[in-house]
């Protein structure tokens, strides 16, 4: 559930009245002022935008994700490029899971958490927490930092490793806290849990992970911190650039065209 979900005391009904900047007619080549497609800033950064697919905790694309594209504030994109340049010298790359998130997608998450159904797919991402508790515990928020274009969900990829494993629809995978060989393949370094794992093991400083997993997390946090990004302590994958925040937006994500 990748937050950017820092908890905000806003209700589903109230969020529609807080002045969200919406542009339902935003075209593939027209973004609100100050926003960019990350691939226009640095096409070398790997993208796996999970909320545009069924490979996420909801099990379907979220509202507003018309394309699997990372959209961010321009300043955020430039700083990500600087991070990527430093990582490249170490044969590493950033991999983006989520960037700008339309406000309607956050509300979609809230509705999902309240639908009264628990499935096996849900439990892969929420092995120990009931989905009805995710909002209260700060894993889902009705108003997300992602909607400002200043928050990101990401990980590291070792470019020297074999990252070719793909999801096998016929295979039954373990939950997100399981050893890396047993859980859904993500083509990235082993951070100790899968992406969007709502479990204490997914907390950045979790004591239950291995030394190697802890080292990878510290490496990611350090690389991002050099460019001013701040990590959310409950999610090793979530970072934000506070200075680039501001109003929440609700324009849909459309396909990129050069």
Coordinates of C-alpha atoms in Angstrom, one line a residue:
X1 CA 0.0 0.0 0.0
X2 CA 2.7 2.3 -0.3
X3 CA 1.7 5.1 1.5
X4 CA 2.8 8.4 1.2
X5 CA 0.1 7.5 3.3
X6 CA 1.3 9.6 6.3
X7 CA -1.7 9.8 8.5
X8 CA -3.9 12.8 8.0
X9 CA -7.1 13.2 9.9
X10 CA -9.4 13.7 6.9
X11 CA -12.4 11.6 6.1
X12 CA -13.4 10.2 2.8
X13 CA -16.3 12.7 2.6
X14 CA -14.1 15.7 3.6
X15 CA -11.3 15.1 1.1
X16 CA -13.5 16.2 -1.8
X17 CA -13.9 19.6 -0.2
X18 CA -10.3 20.5 0.6
X19 CA -9.5 22.2 -2.7
X20 CA -7.9 19.3 -4.6
X21 CA -6.6 20.5 -7.9
X22 CA -8.2 18.3 -10.5
X23 CA -7.8 18.1 -14.2
X24 CA -9.8 15.2 -15.6
X25 CA -9.0 16.3 -19.1
X26 CA -5.2 16.3 -18.6
X27 CA -3.7 14.9 -21.8
X28 CA -0.8 12.6 -22.2
X29 CA 1.5 15.5 -23.1
X30 CA 0.0 18.1 -20.8
X31 CA 0.7 18.0 -17.1
X32 CA -0.1 20.7 -14.5
X33 CA 2.6 23.3 -14.1
X34 CA 5.7 22.0 -12.3
X35 CA 5.0 18.3 -13.0
X36 CA 7.1 16.1 -15.4
X37 CA 7.2 12.5 -16.5
X38 CA 10.3 11.0 -14.8
X39 CA 11.4 9.3 -18.1
X40 CA 11.8 12.8 -19.6
X41 CA 14.2 13.7 -16.8
X42 CA 16.1 10.3 -16.5
X43 CA 15.0 7.4 -18.7
X44 CA 17.6 5.1 -17.0
X45 CA 15.5 4.9 -13.8
X46 CA 13.6 1.7 -13.8
X47 CA 9.8 1.9 -13.4
X48 CA 7.3 -0.7 -12.1
X49 CA 4.3 1.4 -11.3
X50 CA 2.3 -1.2 -9.4
X51 CA -1.0 0.7 -8.9
X52 CA -1.5 0.8 -12.6
X53 CA -1.5 -3.1 -12.6
X54 CA -3.2 -5.9 -10.7
X55 CA 0.1 -6.6 -8.9
X56 CA -0.7 -4.7 -5.7
X57 CA -2.6 -5.2 -2.5
X58 CA -6.0 -4.2 -4.0
X59 CA -5.5 -6.7 -6.8
X60 CA -6.5 -4.3 -9.6
X61 CA -5.5 -1.0 -11.0
X62 CA -6.4 1.9 -8.7
X63 CA -8.6 4.8 -9.8
X64 CA -6.7 7.4 -11.8
X65 CA -3.9 5.2 -13.0
X66 CA -4.4 5.3 -16.8
X67 CA -0.8 4.4 -17.4
X68 CA 2.2 2.8 -15.6
X69 CA 4.1 6.1 -15.6
X70 CA 6.1 7.9 -12.9
X71 CA 5.0 11.5 -12.7
X72 CA 6.6 13.9 -10.2
X73 CA 7.3 17.5 -9.4
X74 CA 10.2 18.7 -11.6
X75 CA 12.5 19.3 -8.6
X76 CA 11.8 15.8 -7.3
X77 CA 12.7 14.4 -10.8
X78 CA 16.0 16.3 -10.9
X79 CA 17.0 15.1 -7.5
X80 CA 16.1 11.5 -8.4
X81 CA 18.4 11.9 -11.4
X82 CA 21.2 13.0 -9.1
X83 CA 20.6 9.9 -6.9
X84 CA 20.6 7.7 -10.0
X85 CA 23.9 9.1 -11.3
X86 CA 25.6 8.3 -8.0
X87 CA 24.1 4.8 -7.9
X88 CA 25.2 4.1 -11.5
X89 CA 28.8 4.2 -10.5
X90 CA 28.0 1.3 -8.0
X91 CA 26.2 -0.8 -10.7
X92 CA 22.9 0.0 -9.0
X93 CA 19.6 1.7 -10.1
X94 CA 16.5 3.1 -8.6
X95 CA 13.3 1.3 -9.3
X96 CA 10.1 3.3 -8.9
X97 CA 6.9 1.6 -7.5
X98 CA 4.8 4.7 -7.1
X99 CA 5.2 8.4 -7.7
X100 CA 2.4 11.0 -8.0
X101 CA -0.8 9.4 -7.0
X102 CA -4.2 10.9 -8.0
X103 CA -6.3 11.8 -4.9
X104 CA -9.0 9.5 -6.1
X105 CA -6.6 6.6 -5.8
X106 CA -6.1 7.2 -2.1
X107 CA -9.9 7.2 -1.6
X108 CA -10.0 4.0 -3.6
X109 CA -7.6 2.5 -1.1
X110 CA -9.8 3.7 1.8
X111 CA -12.9 2.2 0.3
X112 CA -11.0 -1.1 -0.3
X113 CA -10.0 -1.3 3.3
X114 CA -13.6 -0.9 4.4
X115 CA -15.2 -3.3 2.0
X116 CA -15.5 -6.1 4.6
X117 CA -13.7 -8.8 2.5
X118 CA -10.4 -10.4 3.3
X119 CA -8.8 -12.5 0.5
X120 CA -5.7 -14.6 0.2
X121 CA -4.2 -11.9 -2.0
X122 CA -4.9 -9.3 0.8
X123 CA -3.1 -11.5 3.3
X124 CA 0.1 -11.6 1.1
X125 CA 0.5 -7.9 1.8
X126 CA -1.2 -7.8 5.2
X127 CA -0.2 -11.0 6.9
X128 CA -0.8 -9.9 10.5
X129 CA -3.0 -6.8 10.3
X130 CA -6.7 -6.8 9.4
X131 CA -7.3 -4.5 6.4
X132 CA -9.8 -2.5 8.5
X133 CA -6.9 -1.4 10.8
X134 CA -4.7 -0.1 8.0
X135 CA -6.1 3.4 8.1
X136 CA -5.9 3.7 11.9
X137 CA -2.3 2.4 11.9
X138 CA -1.1 4.9 9.3
X139 CA -0.6 2.5 6.4
X140 CA -3.4 4.1 4.3
X141 CA -4.4 7.8 4.4
X142 CA -7.3 9.5 2.7
X143 CA -5.0 12.4 1.8
X144 CA -1.6 11.2 0.7
X145 CA 1.7 13.0 0.2
X146 CA 1.9 11.2 -3.1
X147 CA -0.9 13.4 -4.4
X148 CA 1.4 16.5 -4.1
X149 CA 3.9 14.9 -6.5
X150 CA 6.6 15.0 -3.8
X151 CA 6.4 11.5 -2.4
X152 CA 7.8 8.3 -3.9
X153 CA 7.9 4.5 -3.3
X154 CA 11.1 2.9 -4.6
X155 CA 13.8 0.4 -4.1
X156 CA 17.3 -0.5 -5.5
X157 CA 18.2 -2.9 -8.3
X158 CA 21.6 -4.6 -8.5
X159 CA 22.4 -4.3 -12.2
X160 CA 24.9 -7.1 -11.9
X161 CA 22.3 -9.6 -10.6
X162 CA 19.9 -11.8 -12.5
X163 CA 16.6 -9.8 -12.2
X164 CA 14.8 -11.8 -14.9
X165 CA 12.3 -13.7 -12.6
X166 CA 8.7 -13.0 -13.4
X167 CA 5.4 -13.7 -11.6
X168 CA 4.1 -17.2 -12.4
X169 CA 0.3 -17.1 -12.3
X170 CA 0.2 -20.8 -11.5
X171 CA 2.4 -20.5 -8.5
X172 CA 1.3 -19.9 -4.9
X173 CA 3.5 -17.3 -3.3
X174 CA 4.2 -16.8 0.4
X175 CA 3.4 -13.5 2.2
X176 CA 5.5 -10.4 1.9
X177 CA 7.5 -11.2 5.1
X178 CA 8.8 -14.6 3.8
X179 CA 12.3 -15.2 2.4
X180 CA 12.9 -13.6 -0.9
X181 CA 12.8 -16.9 -2.8
X182 CA 9.3 -17.7 -1.5
X183 CA 7.5 -14.3 -2.1
X184 CA 6.5 -12.5 -5.3
X185 CA 9.5 -11.7 -7.4
X186 CA 10.3 -8.0 -7.7
X187 CA 13.5 -7.9 -9.6
X188 CA 15.3 -5.9 -7.0
X189 CA 17.6 -6.3 -4.0
X190 CA 16.4 -8.2 -0.9
X191 CA 15.2 -5.5 1.5
X192 CA 13.7 -8.1 3.9
X193 CA 10.1 -7.7 2.8
X194 CA 8.3 -7.2 -0.4
X195 CA 7.0 -3.7 -1.4
X196 CA 3.9 -2.5 0.3
X197 CA 4.3 -5.0 3.2
X198 CA 2.1 -3.8 6.1
X199 CA 4.0 -5.5 8.8
X200 CA 6.5 -4.4 11.5
X201 CA 9.2 -6.1 9.4
X202 CA 8.6 -3.5 6.7
X203 CA 9.5 -0.7 9.2
X204 CA 12.8 0.8 8.0
X205 CA 14.7 0.0 11.3
X206 CA 13.0 -3.3 11.9
X207 CA 15.2 -5.5 14.2
X208 CA 14.0 -8.8 12.6
X209 CA 15.8 -8.5 9.3
X210 CA 19.2 -9.8 8.4
X211 CA 22.4 -7.8 8.4
X212 CA 22.5 -7.8 4.6
X213 CA 18.9 -6.6 4.4
X214 CA 19.6 -3.8 6.9
X215 CA 22.7 -2.8 4.9
X216 CA 20.6 -2.4 1.7
X217 CA 18.0 -0.3 3.5
X218 CA 20.7 2.0 5.0
X219 CA 22.3 2.3 1.6
X220 CA 19.0 3.4 0.1
X221 CA 18.2 5.8 2.9
X222 CA 21.6 7.3 2.7
X223 CA 21.6 7.8 -1.1
X224 CA 18.2 9.5 -0.9
X225 CA 19.1 11.6 2.1
X226 CA 22.0 13.2 0.2
X227 CA 19.4 14.8 -2.1
X228 CA 17.1 15.9 0.7
X229 CA 14.6 13.0 0.7
X230 CA 13.1 11.9 4.0
X231 CA 12.2 8.3 4.7
X232 CA 8.9 7.3 6.4
X233 CA 9.8 5.0 9.3
X234 CA 7.0 2.6 8.8
X235 CA 7.9 1.9 5.2
X236 CA 11.5 1.3 4.0
X237 CA 10.3 2.1 0.4
X238 CA 8.6 5.5 1.0
X239 CA 10.4 8.8 0.7
X240 CA 9.3 12.4 0.3
X241 CA 10.9 15.8 -0.5
X242 CA 9.2 18.1 2.0
X243 CA 10.2 21.3 0.2
X244 CA 8.4 20.2 -2.9
X245 CA 5.1 19.4 -1.3
X246 CA 2.0 21.6 -1.3
X247 CA -1.5 21.1 -2.7
X248 CA -2.9 17.7 -3.5
X249 CA -3.8 17.0 -7.1
X250 CA -6.3 14.6 -8.7
X251 CA -5.4 14.6 -12.4
X252 CA -5.3 11.1 -13.9
X253 CA -2.0 9.6 -15.1
X254 CA -2.0 9.3 -18.8
X255 CA 0.4 7.5 -21.2
X256 CA 3.7 9.2 -22.0
X257 CA 4.4 10.3 -25.5
X258 CA 7.6 11.8 -26.9

